[in-house]
PDB file of C-alpha atoms in Angstrom:
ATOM      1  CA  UNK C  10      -9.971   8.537  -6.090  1.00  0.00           C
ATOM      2  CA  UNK C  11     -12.892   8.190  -8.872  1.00  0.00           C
ATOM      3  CA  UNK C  12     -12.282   5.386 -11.476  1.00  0.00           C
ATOM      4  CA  UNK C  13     -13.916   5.759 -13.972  1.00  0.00           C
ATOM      5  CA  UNK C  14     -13.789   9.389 -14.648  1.00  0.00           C
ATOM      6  CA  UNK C  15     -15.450   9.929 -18.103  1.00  0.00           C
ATOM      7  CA  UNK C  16     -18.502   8.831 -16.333  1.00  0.00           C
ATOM      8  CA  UNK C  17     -18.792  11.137 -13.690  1.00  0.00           C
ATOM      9  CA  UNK C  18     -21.180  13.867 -13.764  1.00  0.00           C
ATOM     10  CA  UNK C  19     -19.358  16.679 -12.360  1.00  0.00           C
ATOM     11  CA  UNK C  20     -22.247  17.786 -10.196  1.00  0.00           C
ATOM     12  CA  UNK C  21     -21.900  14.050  -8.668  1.00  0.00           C
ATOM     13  CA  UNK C  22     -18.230  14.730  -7.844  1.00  0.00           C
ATOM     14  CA  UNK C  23     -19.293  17.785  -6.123  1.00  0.00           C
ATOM     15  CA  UNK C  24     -21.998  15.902  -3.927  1.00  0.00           C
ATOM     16  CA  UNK C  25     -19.509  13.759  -2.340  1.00  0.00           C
ATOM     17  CA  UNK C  26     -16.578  16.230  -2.426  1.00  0.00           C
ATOM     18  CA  UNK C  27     -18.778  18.016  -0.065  1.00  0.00           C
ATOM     19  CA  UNK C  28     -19.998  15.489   1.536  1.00  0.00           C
ATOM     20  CA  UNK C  29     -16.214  14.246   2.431  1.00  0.00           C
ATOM     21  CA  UNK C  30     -15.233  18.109   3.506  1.00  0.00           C
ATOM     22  CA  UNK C  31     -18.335  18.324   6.541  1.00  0.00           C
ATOM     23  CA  UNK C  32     -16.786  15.452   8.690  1.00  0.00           C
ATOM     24  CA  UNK C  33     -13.900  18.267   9.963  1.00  0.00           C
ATOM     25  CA  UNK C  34     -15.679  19.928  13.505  1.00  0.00           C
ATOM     26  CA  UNK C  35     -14.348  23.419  11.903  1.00  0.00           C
ATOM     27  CA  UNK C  36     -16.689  23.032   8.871  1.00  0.00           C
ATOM     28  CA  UNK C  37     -20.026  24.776   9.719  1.00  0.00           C
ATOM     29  CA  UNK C  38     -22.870  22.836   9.307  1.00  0.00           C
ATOM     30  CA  UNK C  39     -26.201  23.334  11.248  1.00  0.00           C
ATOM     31  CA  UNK C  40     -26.691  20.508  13.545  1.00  0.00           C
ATOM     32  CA  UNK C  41     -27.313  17.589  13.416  1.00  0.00           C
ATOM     33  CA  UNK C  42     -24.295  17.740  10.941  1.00  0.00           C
ATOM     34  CA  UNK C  43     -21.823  15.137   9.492  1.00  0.00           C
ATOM     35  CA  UNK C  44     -19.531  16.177  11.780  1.00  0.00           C
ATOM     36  CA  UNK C  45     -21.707  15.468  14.754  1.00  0.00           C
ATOM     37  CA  UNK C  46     -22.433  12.484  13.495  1.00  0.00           C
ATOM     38  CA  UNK C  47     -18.849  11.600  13.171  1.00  0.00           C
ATOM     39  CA  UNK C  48     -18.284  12.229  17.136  1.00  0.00           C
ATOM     40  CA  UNK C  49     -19.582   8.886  17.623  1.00  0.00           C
ATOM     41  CA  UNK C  50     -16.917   7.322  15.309  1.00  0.00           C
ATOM     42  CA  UNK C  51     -14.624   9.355  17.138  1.00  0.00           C
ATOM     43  CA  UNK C  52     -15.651   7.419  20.775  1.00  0.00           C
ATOM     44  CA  UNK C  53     -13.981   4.307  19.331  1.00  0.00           C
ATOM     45  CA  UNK C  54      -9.858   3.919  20.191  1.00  0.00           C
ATOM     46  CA  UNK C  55      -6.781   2.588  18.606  1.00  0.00           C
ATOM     47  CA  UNK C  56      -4.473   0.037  20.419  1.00  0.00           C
ATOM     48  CA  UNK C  57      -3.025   2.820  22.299  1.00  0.00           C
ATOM     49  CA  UNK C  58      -5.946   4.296  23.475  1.00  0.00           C
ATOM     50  CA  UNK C  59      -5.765   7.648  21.156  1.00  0.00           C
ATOM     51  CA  UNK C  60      -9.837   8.388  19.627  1.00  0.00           C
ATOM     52  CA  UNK C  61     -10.315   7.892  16.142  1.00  0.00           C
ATOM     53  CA  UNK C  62      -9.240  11.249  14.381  1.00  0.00           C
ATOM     54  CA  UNK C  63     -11.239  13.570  12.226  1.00  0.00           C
ATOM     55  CA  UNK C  64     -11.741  13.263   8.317  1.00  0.00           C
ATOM     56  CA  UNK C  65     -10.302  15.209   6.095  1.00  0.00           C
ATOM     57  CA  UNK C  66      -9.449  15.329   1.935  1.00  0.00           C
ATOM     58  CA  UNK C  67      -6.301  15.463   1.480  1.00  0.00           C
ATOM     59  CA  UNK C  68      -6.191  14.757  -2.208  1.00  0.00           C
ATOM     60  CA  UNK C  69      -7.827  13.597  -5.270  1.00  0.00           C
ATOM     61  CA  UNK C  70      -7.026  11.173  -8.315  1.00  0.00           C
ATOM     62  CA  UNK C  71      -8.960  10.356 -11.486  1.00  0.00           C
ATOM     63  CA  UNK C  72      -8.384   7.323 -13.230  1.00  0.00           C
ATOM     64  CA  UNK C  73     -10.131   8.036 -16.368  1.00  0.00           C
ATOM     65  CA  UNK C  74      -8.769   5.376 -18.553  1.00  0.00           C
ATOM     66  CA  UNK C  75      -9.704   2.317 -16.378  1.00  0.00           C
ATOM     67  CA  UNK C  76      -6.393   1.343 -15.785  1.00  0.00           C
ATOM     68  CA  UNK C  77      -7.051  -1.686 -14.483  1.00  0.00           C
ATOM     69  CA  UNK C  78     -10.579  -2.278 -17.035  1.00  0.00           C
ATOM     70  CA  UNK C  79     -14.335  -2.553 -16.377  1.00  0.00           C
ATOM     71  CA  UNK C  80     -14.595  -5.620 -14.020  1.00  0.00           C
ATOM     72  CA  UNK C  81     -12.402  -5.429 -11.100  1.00  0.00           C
ATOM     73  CA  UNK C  82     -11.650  -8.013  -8.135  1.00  0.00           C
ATOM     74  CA  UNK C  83     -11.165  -7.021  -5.086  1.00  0.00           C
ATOM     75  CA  UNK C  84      -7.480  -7.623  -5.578  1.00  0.00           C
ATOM     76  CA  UNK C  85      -7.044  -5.712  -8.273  1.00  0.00           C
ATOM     77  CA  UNK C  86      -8.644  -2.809  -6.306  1.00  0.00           C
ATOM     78  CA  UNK C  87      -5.044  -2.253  -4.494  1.00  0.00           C
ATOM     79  CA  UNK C  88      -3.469  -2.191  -8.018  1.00  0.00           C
ATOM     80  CA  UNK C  89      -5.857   0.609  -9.153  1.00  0.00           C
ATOM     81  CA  UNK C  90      -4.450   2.222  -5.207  1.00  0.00           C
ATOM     82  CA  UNK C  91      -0.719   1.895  -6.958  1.00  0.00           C
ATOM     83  CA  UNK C  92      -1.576   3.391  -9.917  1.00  0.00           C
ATOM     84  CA  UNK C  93      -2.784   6.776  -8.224  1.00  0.00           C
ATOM     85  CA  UNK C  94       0.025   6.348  -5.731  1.00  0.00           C
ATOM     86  CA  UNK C  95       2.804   6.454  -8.233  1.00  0.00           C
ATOM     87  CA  UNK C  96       1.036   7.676 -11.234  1.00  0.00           C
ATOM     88  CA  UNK C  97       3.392   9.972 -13.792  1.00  0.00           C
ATOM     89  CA  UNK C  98       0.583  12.476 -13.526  1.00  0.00           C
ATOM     90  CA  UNK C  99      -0.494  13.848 -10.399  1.00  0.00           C
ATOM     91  CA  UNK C 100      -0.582  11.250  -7.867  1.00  0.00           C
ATOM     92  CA  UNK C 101      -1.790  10.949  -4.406  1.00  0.00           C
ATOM     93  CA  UNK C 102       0.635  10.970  -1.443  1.00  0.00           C
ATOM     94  CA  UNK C 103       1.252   7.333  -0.316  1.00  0.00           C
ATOM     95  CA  UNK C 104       0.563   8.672   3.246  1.00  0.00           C
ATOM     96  CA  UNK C 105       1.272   4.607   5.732  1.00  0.00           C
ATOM     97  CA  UNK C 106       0.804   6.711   8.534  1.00  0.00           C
ATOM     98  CA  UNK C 107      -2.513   8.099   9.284  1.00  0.00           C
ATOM     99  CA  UNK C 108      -3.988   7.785   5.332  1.00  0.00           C
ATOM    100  CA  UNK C 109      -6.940   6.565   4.220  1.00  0.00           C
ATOM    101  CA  UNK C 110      -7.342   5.488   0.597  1.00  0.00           C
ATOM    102  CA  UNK C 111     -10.931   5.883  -0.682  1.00  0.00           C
ATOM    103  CA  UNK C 112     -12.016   4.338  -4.713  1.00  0.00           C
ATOM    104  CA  UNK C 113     -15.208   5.296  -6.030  1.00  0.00           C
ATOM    105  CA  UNK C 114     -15.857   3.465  -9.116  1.00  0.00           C
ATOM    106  CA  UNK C 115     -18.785   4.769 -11.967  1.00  0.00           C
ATOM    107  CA  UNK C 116     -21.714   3.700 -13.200  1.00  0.00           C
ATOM    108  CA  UNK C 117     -20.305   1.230 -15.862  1.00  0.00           C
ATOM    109  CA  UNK C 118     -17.465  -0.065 -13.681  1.00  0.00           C
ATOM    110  CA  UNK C 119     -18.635  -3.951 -12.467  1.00  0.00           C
ATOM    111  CA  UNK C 120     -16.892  -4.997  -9.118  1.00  0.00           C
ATOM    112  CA  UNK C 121     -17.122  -8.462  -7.486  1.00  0.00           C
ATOM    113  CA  UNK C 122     -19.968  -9.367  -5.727  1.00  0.00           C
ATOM    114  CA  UNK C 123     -21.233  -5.790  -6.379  1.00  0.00           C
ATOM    115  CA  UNK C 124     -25.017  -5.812  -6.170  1.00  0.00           C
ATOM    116  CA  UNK C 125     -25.343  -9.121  -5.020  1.00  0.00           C
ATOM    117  CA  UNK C 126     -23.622  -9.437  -1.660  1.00  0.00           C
ATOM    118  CA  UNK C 127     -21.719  -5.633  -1.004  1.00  0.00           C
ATOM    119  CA  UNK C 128     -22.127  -1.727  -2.001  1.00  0.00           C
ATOM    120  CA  UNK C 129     -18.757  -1.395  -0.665  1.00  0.00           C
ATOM    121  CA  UNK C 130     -16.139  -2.738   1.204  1.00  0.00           C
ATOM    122  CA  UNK C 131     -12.360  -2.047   3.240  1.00  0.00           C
ATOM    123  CA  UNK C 132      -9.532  -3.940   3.663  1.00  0.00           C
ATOM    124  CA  UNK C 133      -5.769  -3.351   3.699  1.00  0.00           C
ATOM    125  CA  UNK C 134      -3.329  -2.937   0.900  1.00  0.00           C
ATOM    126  CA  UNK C 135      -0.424  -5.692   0.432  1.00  0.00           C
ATOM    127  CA  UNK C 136       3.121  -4.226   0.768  1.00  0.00           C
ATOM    128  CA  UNK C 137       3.826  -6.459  -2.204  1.00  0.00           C
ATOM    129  CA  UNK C 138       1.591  -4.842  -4.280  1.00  0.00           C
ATOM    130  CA  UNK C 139       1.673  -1.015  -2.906  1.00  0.00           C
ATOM    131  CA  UNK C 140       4.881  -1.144  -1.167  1.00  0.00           C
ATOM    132  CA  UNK C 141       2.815  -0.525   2.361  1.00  0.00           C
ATOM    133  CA  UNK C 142       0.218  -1.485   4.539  1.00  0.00           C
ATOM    134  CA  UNK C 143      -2.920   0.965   4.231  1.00  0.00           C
ATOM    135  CA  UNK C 144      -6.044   0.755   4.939  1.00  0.00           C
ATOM    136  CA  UNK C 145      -8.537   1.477   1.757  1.00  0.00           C
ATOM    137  CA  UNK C 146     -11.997   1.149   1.588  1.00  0.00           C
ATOM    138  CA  UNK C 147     -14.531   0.942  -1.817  1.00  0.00           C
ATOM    139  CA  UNK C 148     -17.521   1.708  -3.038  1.00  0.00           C
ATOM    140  CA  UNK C 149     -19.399   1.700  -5.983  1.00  0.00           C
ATOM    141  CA  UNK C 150     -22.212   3.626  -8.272  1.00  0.00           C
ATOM    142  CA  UNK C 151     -25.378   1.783  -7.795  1.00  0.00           C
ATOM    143  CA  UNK C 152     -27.264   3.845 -10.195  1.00  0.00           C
ATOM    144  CA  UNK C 153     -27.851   1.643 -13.716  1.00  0.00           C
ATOM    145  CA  UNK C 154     -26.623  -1.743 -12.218  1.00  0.00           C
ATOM    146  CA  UNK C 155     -28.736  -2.079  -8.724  1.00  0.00           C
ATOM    147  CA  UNK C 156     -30.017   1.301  -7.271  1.00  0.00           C
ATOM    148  CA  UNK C 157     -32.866  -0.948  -5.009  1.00  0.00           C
ATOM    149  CA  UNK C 158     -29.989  -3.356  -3.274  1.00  0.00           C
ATOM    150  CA  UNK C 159     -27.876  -0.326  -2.828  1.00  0.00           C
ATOM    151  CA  UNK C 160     -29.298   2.675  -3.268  1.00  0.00           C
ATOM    152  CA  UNK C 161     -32.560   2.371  -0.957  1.00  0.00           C
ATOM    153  CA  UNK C 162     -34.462   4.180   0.179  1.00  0.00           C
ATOM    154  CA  UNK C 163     -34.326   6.331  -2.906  1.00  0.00           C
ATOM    155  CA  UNK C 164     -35.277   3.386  -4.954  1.00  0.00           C
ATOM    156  CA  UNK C 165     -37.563   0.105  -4.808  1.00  0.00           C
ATOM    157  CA  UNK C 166     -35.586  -3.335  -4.584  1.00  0.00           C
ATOM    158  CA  UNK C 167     -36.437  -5.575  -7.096  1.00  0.00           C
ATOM    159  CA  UNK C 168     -39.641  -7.804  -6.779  1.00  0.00           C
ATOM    160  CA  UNK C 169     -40.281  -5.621  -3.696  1.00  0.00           C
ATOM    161  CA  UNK C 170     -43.667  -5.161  -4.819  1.00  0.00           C
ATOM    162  CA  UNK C 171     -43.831  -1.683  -5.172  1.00  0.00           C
ATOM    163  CA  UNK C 172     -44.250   0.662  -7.824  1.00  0.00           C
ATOM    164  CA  UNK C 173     -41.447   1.400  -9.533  1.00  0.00           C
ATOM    165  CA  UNK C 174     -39.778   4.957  -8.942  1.00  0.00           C
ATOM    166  CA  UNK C 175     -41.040   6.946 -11.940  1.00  0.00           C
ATOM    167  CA  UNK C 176     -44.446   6.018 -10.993  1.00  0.00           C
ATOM    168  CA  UNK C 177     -46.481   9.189  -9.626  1.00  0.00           C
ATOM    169  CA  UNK C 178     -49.794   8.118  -9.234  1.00  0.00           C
ATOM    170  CA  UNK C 179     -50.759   4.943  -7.411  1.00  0.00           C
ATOM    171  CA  UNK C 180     -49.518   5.338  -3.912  1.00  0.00           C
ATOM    172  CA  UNK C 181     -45.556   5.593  -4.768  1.00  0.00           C
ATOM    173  CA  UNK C 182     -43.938   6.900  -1.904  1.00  0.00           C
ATOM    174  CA  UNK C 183     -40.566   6.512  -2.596  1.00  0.00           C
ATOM    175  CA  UNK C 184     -38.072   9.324  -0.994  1.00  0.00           C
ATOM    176  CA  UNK C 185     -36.783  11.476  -2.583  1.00  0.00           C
ATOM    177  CA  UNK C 186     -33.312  11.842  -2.754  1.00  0.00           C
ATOM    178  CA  UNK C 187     -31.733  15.210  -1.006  1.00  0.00           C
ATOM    179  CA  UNK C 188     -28.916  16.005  -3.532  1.00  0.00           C
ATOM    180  CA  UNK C 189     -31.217  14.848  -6.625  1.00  0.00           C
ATOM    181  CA  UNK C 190     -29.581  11.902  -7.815  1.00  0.00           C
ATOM    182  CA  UNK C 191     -30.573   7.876  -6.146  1.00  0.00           C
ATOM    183  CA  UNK C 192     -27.134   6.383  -7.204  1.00  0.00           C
ATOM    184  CA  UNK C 193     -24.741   9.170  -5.641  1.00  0.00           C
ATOM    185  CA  UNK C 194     -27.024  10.062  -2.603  1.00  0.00           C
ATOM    186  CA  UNK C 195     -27.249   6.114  -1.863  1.00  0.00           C
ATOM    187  CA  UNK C 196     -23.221   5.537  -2.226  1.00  0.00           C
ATOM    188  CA  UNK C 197     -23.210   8.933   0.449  1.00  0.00           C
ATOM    189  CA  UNK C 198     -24.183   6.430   3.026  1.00  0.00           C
ATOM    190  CA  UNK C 199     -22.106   3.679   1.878  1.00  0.00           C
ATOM    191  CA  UNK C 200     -19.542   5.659   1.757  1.00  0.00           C
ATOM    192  CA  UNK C 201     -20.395   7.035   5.140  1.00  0.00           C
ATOM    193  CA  UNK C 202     -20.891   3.042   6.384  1.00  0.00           C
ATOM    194  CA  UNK C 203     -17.214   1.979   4.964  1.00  0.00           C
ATOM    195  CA  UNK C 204     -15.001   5.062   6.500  1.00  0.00           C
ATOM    196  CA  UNK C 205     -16.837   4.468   9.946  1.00  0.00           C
ATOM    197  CA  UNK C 206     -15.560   0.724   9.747  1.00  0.00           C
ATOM    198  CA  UNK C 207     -11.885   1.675   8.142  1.00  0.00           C
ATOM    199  CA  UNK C 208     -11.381   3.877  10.752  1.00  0.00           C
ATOM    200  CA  UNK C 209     -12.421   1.838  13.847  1.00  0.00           C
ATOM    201  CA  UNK C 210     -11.276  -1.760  12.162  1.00  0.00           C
ATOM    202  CA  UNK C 211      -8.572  -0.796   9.937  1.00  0.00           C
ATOM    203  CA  UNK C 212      -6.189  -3.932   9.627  1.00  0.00           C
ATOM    204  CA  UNK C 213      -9.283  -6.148  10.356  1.00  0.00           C
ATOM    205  CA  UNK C 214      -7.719  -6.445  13.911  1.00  0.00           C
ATOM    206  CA  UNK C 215      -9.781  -3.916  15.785  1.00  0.00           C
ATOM    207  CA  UNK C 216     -13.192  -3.116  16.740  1.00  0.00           C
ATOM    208  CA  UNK C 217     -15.808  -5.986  15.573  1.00  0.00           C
ATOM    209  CA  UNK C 218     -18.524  -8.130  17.057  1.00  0.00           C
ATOM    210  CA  UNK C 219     -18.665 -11.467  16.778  1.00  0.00           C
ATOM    211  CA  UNK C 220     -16.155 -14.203  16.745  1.00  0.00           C
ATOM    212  CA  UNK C 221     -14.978 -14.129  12.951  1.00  0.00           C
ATOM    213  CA  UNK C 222     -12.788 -11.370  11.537  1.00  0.00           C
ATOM    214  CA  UNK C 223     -12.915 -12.875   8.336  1.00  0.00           C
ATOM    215  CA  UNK C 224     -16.121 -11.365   7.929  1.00  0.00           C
ATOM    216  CA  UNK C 225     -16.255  -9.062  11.078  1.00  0.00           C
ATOM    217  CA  UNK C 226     -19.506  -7.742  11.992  1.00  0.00           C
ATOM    218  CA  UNK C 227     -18.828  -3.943  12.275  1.00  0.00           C
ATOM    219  CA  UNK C 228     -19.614  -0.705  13.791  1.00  0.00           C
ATOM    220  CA  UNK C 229     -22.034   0.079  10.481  1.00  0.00           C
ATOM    221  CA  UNK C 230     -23.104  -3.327   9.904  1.00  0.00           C
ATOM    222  CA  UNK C 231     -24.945  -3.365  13.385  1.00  0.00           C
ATOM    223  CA  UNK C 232     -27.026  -0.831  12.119  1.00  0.00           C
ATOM    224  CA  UNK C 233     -27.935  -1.321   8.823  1.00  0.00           C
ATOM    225  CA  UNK C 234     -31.257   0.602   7.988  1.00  0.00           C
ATOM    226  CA  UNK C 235     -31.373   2.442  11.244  1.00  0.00           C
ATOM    227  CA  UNK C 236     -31.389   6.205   9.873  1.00  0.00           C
ATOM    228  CA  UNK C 237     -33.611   7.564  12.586  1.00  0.00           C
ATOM    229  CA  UNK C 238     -35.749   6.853  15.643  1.00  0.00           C
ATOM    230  CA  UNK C 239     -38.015   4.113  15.782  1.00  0.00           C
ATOM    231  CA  UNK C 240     -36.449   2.329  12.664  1.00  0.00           C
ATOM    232  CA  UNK C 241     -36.918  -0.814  11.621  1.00  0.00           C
ATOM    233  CA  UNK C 242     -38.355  -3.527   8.694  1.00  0.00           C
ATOM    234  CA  UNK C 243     -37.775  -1.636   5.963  1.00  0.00           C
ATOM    235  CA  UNK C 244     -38.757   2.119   7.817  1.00  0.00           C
ATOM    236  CA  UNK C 245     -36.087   4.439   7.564  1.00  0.00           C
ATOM    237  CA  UNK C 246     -37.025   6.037  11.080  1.00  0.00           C
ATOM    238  CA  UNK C 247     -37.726   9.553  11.511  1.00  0.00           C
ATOM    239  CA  UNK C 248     -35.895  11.605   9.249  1.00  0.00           C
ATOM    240  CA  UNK C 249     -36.608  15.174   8.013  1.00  0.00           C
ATOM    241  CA  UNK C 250     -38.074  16.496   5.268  1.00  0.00           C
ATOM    242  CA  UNK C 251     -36.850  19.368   3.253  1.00  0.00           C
ATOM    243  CA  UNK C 252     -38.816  21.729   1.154  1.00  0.00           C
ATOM    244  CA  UNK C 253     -38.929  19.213  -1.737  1.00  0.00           C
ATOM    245  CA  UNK C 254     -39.972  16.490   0.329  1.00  0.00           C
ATOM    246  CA  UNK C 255     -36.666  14.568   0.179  1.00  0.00           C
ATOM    247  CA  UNK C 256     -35.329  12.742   3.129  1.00  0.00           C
ATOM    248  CA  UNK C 257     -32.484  13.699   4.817  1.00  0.00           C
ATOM    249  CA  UNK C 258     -30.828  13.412   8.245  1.00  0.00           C
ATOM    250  CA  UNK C 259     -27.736  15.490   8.243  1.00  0.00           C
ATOM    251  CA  UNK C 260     -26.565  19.283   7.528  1.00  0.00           C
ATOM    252  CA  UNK C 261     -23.310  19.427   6.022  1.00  0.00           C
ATOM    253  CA  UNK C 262     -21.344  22.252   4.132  1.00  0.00           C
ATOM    254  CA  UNK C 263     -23.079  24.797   1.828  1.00  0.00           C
ATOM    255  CA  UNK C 264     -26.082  23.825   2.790  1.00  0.00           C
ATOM    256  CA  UNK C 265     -26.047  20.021   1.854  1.00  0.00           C
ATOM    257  CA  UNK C 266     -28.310  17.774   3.056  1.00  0.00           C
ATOM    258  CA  UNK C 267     -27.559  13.983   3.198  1.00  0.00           C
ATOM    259  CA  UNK C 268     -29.065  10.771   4.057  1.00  0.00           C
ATOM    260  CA  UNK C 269     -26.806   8.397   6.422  1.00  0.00           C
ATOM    261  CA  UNK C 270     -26.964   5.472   8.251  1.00  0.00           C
ATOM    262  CA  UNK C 271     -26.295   5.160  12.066  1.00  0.00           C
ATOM    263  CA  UNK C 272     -23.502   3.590  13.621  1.00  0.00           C
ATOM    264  CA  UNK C 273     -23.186   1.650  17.303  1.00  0.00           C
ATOM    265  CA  UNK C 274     -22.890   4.022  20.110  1.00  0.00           C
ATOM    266  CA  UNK C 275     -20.287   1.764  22.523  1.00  0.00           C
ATOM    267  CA  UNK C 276     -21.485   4.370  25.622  1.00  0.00           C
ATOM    268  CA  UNK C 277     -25.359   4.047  24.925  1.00  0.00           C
ATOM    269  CA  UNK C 278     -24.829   0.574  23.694  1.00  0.00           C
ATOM    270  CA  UNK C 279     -27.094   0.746  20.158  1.00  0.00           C
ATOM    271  CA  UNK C 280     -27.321   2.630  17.063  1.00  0.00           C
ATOM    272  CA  UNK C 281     -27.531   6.213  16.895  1.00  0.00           C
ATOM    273  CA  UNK C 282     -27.200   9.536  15.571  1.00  0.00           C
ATOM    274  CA  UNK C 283     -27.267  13.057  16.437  1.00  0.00           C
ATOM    275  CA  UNK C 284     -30.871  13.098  15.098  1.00  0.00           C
ATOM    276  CA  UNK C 285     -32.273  10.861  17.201  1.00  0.00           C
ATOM    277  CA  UNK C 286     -35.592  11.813  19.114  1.00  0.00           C
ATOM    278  CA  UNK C 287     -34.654   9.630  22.258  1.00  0.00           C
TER     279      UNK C 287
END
């Protein structure tokens, strides 16, 4: 669901729209693709020993008038869940079974701790609140409010030290980003990062490292960075190049390229992806 709608560029909407349709094995997609990517996801089990399933889109809700305003907590992100769920308009099937509930929120939308400790984040909704137990998972529009913390590589962080990213002369070499746009092609990965985790450590009960699952350390946190071989301290890893000379890692559907982060292998034991050189 976007939040936030009057702020979001259509051609944005179609980025991740597309982005969200090449997890499915049936979409084509030159490898490596999204969906291979996803296979790793896919190694992880639930408590009954069934693999993670495929993604797929199963509907779409726009929240246009900020129903729940410009700042929101993360509590009142379940509220803004309830809203699509049993919205007057068209709402979203309130699906407790196998449902995932995804919130995208624009530009101008400010979220807690935002920028200064997450890009995103999943949890569970409240039966209280939604009337079930689902698993959602945010993420936010880095593009005017912190595009270096989490939009990077595609833009410097703050006091990095580098030039900034409209600089073209004095050794800038900032990558480009593969669908045009820092903010949406940064929350790609995010939003890449959060559905790995929702999916393999949906109630917070599931698949983490570490001893505190009050803040788990998960599948996508353990590999933070890592978008190719030989990553690490800032380097991407290798990554390709299309003709424009913006990074990318991943094919998906009509001919989109994207930019995601690794996840932990649990058969190889470390991060990878289907583009690895090793």
């Amino acid at each position: 669901m976007l939040y936030g709608m009057v702020h979001w560029n259509p051609s944005h909407q179609a980025t991740i729209r597309d982005f969200l349709n090449s997890f499915s094995s049936s979409s084509y997609a030159p490898h490596p693709s999204v969906a291979d990517w996803w296979r790793t996801v896919r190694l992880y089990t639930d408590q009954t020993g069934q693999n993670i399933s495929t993604i797929s889109l199963s509907g779409e809700f726009f929240d246009f008038k900020y129903s729940q305003g410009k700042y929101l907590s993360r509590l009142s992100m379940q509220y803004v869940i309830k809203n699509a769920v049993r919205s007057y308009r068209e709402s979203i099937p309130l699906n407790y079974k196998n449902g995932v509930y995804l919130v995208l929120t624009s530009y101008d939308v400010q979220v807690q701790e935002f920028c200064r400790a997450v890009c995103g984040f999943h949890y569970f909704t409240f039966p209280s609140i939604v009337g079930v137990t689902v698993p959602y998972a945010w993420v936010g529009h880095s593009g005017k409010q912190c595009p270096g913390f989490c939009a990077y590589p595609f833009a410097w962080p703050k006091n990095s030290g580098k030039p900034p990213p409209n600089t073209r002369n004095g050794g800038n070499n900032l990558m480009g980003a593969p669908n045009g746009d820092p903010g949406v092609d940064g929350m790609i990965s995010v939003i890449a990062h959060e559905l790995s985790e929702v999916s393999s450590n949906p109630l917070v009960n599931a698949w983490y490292a570490g001893d505190n699952p009050i803040s788990p350390t998960e599948i996508a946190d353990l590999c933070l960075g890592v978008y190719g071989t030989g990553a690490g301290g800032g380097y991407v890893g290798q990554v390709y190049k299309d003709s424009r000379g913006n990074g990318f890692n991943l094919h998906g559907v009509k001919g989109r390229k994207f930019l995601v982060q690794w996840v932990w292998n649990p058969l190889r034991r470390r991060c990878f992806g289907p583009n690895a050189m090793d």
